[in-house]
Amino acid sequence: EAGVAQSPRYKIIEKRQSVAFWCNPISGHATLYWYQQILGQGPKLLIQFQNNGVVDDSQLPKDRFSAERLKGVDSTLKIQPAKLEDSAVYLCASSYLPLDTIYFGEGSWLTVV
Amino acid sequence: GENVEQHPSTLSVQEGDSAVIKCTYSDSASNYFPWYKQELGKRPQLIIDIRSNVGEKKDQRIAVTLNKTAKHFSLHITETQPEDSAVYFCAASSNTGNQFYFGTGTSLTVIP
């Protein structure tokens, strides 16, 4: 079965610029997650979707981060304007249902300079 | 929300020895505990998981034990091999039951 697809894999931007990441979950997976993983730390949940509805976005810095999953399949995560501390790997993941096995994508590596 | 602590942060073992990584959690309602392995530059991958209705689960050289009373669970890797070298993350389900909180990771190095 195809895995979780993410793009771009790597991105370098200057602070105050914007960036968008795209995720295509495993087919049939209703639950989609965006995690932020800072070097040396565990993944931190930014937002969780169930189909196209938001389940939890309590840790999403809403003044600069936004995410959508309009048709309940693909999702985009946007950062605008970026800060230096946003440098991290952004992992998209999906599961068939909440608390089923989570499958991660390869991640989008962001460096803000 | 849930608080998951993981120890140690780094662990070096000789090839063939055992490795143990321990996690504690705060939410007594948590009932699902997966473990992920992340090799350098790769995605986290599930290696084993346990639900609260069992105390131990084994899969070849890997085992997980759960102590719900003490609110801790551990990953045991026996007969370690160099390819076991990676960062290992534990996770626990949240009190809402819909998401996971991850530990801070353990960097395991198996010395040939």
XYZ file of C-alpha atoms in Angstrom:
225
model
C 0.000 0.000 0.000
C 1.231 3.503 -0.779
C 2.465 5.465 2.197
C 1.846 9.021 3.315
C 3.236 11.408 0.717
C 4.647 14.815 1.578
C 6.190 17.639 -0.368
C 8.458 19.434 -0.551
C 11.005 17.341 1.319
C 13.307 20.286 1.994
C 12.752 24.002 2.120
C 14.971 26.911 3.113
C 13.335 30.312 3.509
C 14.168 33.620 5.087
C 12.350 34.751 8.210
C 9.099 36.550 7.536
C 8.604 34.623 4.296
C 5.840 32.103 3.823
C 5.905 28.390 3.091
C 3.341 25.693 2.398
C 3.572 21.953 2.850
C 1.371 19.376 1.199
C 0.306 15.959 2.428
C -1.528 13.074 0.816
C -2.545 10.453 3.389
C -2.937 6.736 2.891
C -6.068 5.999 0.905
C -9.072 5.492 3.153
C -7.507 7.064 6.218
C -9.995 9.483 7.736
C -7.667 10.894 10.390
C -4.820 13.165 9.387
C -2.224 14.753 11.662
C 0.416 17.417 11.317
C 3.281 17.148 13.782
C 6.228 19.461 14.351
C 9.490 17.757 15.278
C 12.297 20.000 16.437
C 15.757 18.432 16.348
C 16.288 16.210 19.372
C 12.650 16.261 20.449
C 9.601 14.085 20.002
C 6.848 14.969 17.553
C 4.422 17.609 18.798
C 0.885 17.602 17.455
C -0.062 20.801 15.651
C -3.439 19.847 14.266
C -5.608 16.782 13.805
C -8.345 16.356 11.214
C -11.124 13.832 11.119
C -12.229 13.795 7.482
C -12.321 17.528 6.696
C -13.135 18.697 10.225
C -10.637 19.871 12.833
C -10.518 17.659 15.932
C -7.731 19.433 17.779
C -5.677 22.502 16.930
C -4.916 23.614 20.467
C -1.140 23.652 19.889
C -1.234 25.342 16.492
C 0.175 28.890 16.605
C -2.798 30.339 14.816
C -1.270 33.781 14.369
C 1.131 32.310 11.816
C 0.144 28.712 11.087
C -2.902 27.540 9.186
C -3.986 24.174 7.851
C -6.823 22.864 5.786
C -8.186 19.604 4.485
C -10.914 20.756 2.189
C -12.112 17.507 0.620
C -11.194 15.177 3.453
C -8.146 13.809 1.632
C -5.104 16.018 0.936
C -4.016 18.650 3.409
C -1.842 21.733 3.355
C -0.007 23.386 6.234
C 1.012 27.005 5.795
C 3.340 29.191 7.819
C 3.221 32.951 7.319
C 5.310 34.768 8.372
C 7.980 32.245 9.337
C 10.205 32.708 12.380
C 13.610 31.236 13.084
C 12.113 28.930 15.723
C 9.888 27.338 13.089
C 12.918 25.457 11.786
C 11.869 21.834 12.215
C 10.631 18.765 10.422
C 6.921 18.850 9.692
C 5.547 15.360 9.752
C 2.220 14.464 8.257
C 0.613 11.253 9.455
C -2.625 9.412 8.960
C -4.651 6.640 10.516
C -7.818 4.822 9.595
C -9.498 5.994 12.790
C -8.294 7.970 15.826
C -5.982 5.812 17.946
C -5.419 3.325 15.157
C -1.821 2.834 14.083
C -0.387 6.135 12.870
C 1.641 6.059 9.666
C 4.062 8.915 9.140
C 5.282 10.543 5.979
C 8.973 11.210 5.336
C 8.574 14.749 6.597
C 9.196 18.215 5.228
C 12.405 19.723 6.549
C 12.154 23.480 7.037
C 15.073 25.761 7.713
C 14.337 29.413 8.413
C 17.350 31.694 8.095
C -3.159 17.170 28.732
C -1.035 14.058 28.900
C 2.628 14.329 29.962
C 4.978 11.600 28.752
C 8.504 11.353 30.111
C 11.089 9.094 28.536
C 14.423 7.856 29.894
C 17.240 7.624 29.151
C 17.794 10.210 26.454
C 20.828 8.331 25.162
C 21.793 4.691 25.515
C 24.818 2.788 24.277
C 25.017 -0.992 24.453
C 27.318 -3.645 23.117
C 26.003 -5.781 20.304
C 24.170 -8.768 21.757
C 23.288 -7.040 25.015
C 19.773 -5.932 25.984
C 18.423 -2.398 25.929
C 15.589 -1.046 28.054
C 13.814 2.273 27.563
C 11.240 3.480 30.065
C 8.356 5.916 29.771
C 5.986 7.310 32.360
C 2.678 9.014 31.712
C 0.371 11.177 33.768
C -3.154 10.476 32.531
C -4.614 7.384 34.177
C -7.209 7.220 31.384
C -4.552 6.590 28.719
C -5.032 3.121 27.300
C -2.904 2.769 24.178
C 0.892 2.935 24.087
C 2.789 2.629 20.792
C 6.551 2.682 20.285
C 8.168 4.173 17.202
C 11.655 3.768 15.753
C 13.141 6.635 13.767
C 16.351 6.165 11.850
C 18.359 9.224 10.908
C 16.515 11.237 8.277
C 13.697 8.728 8.052
C 10.078 8.677 9.139
C 9.039 7.274 12.538
C 7.803 3.712 12.147
C 5.692 1.713 14.573
C 7.590 -1.234 15.994
C 5.264 -2.448 18.728
C 2.253 -1.279 20.706
C 0.292 -2.331 23.760
C -3.200 -1.683 25.030
C -4.134 -1.383 28.666
C -5.888 -4.726 28.880
C -2.565 -6.610 28.692
C 0.628 -6.336 30.704
C 3.166 -7.530 28.158
C 3.517 -8.050 24.444
C 6.401 -9.628 22.529
C 7.447 -9.636 18.908
C 10.657 -11.548 18.312
C 13.452 -9.545 19.977
C 11.199 -6.690 21.029
C 8.856 -6.613 24.012
C 6.812 -3.976 25.768
C 5.614 -4.138 29.357
C 2.926 -1.985 30.922
C 2.313 -1.199 34.574
C -0.942 0.752 34.761
C -0.800 1.163 38.515
C 2.576 2.852 38.360
C 1.744 4.499 35.016
C 4.845 3.378 33.220
C 5.672 1.220 30.239
C 8.977 -0.023 28.907
C 10.529 -1.187 25.662
C 12.886 -4.148 25.857
C 15.193 -5.083 22.983
C 17.153 -8.297 23.406
C 20.194 -9.507 21.452
C 20.731 -6.020 20.059
C 22.174 -5.597 16.584
C 23.809 -2.580 14.935
C 20.685 -2.033 12.829
C 18.759 -1.394 16.059
C 20.646 1.907 16.327
C 18.031 4.662 16.006
C 15.917 7.058 18.044
C 13.006 5.407 19.806
C 9.867 7.297 20.822
C 7.130 6.189 23.158
C 3.635 7.631 23.017
C 0.489 7.528 25.114
C -3.088 8.234 24.156
C -4.616 11.430 25.477
C -7.501 11.707 27.921
C -9.759 12.601 25.053
C -8.787 9.295 23.479
C -8.241 10.801 20.073
C -4.542 11.623 19.900
C -1.111 10.714 21.160
C 1.526 12.518 23.130
C 5.107 11.546 22.392
C 8.101 11.199 24.662
C 11.281 13.111 23.942
C 13.068 10.140 22.429
C 15.969 7.830 23.264
C 18.958 7.672 20.975
C 20.138 4.048 21.016
C 23.594 3.153 19.747
C 24.544 -0.493 19.399
C 28.312 -0.890 19.348
C 29.560 -3.758 17.173
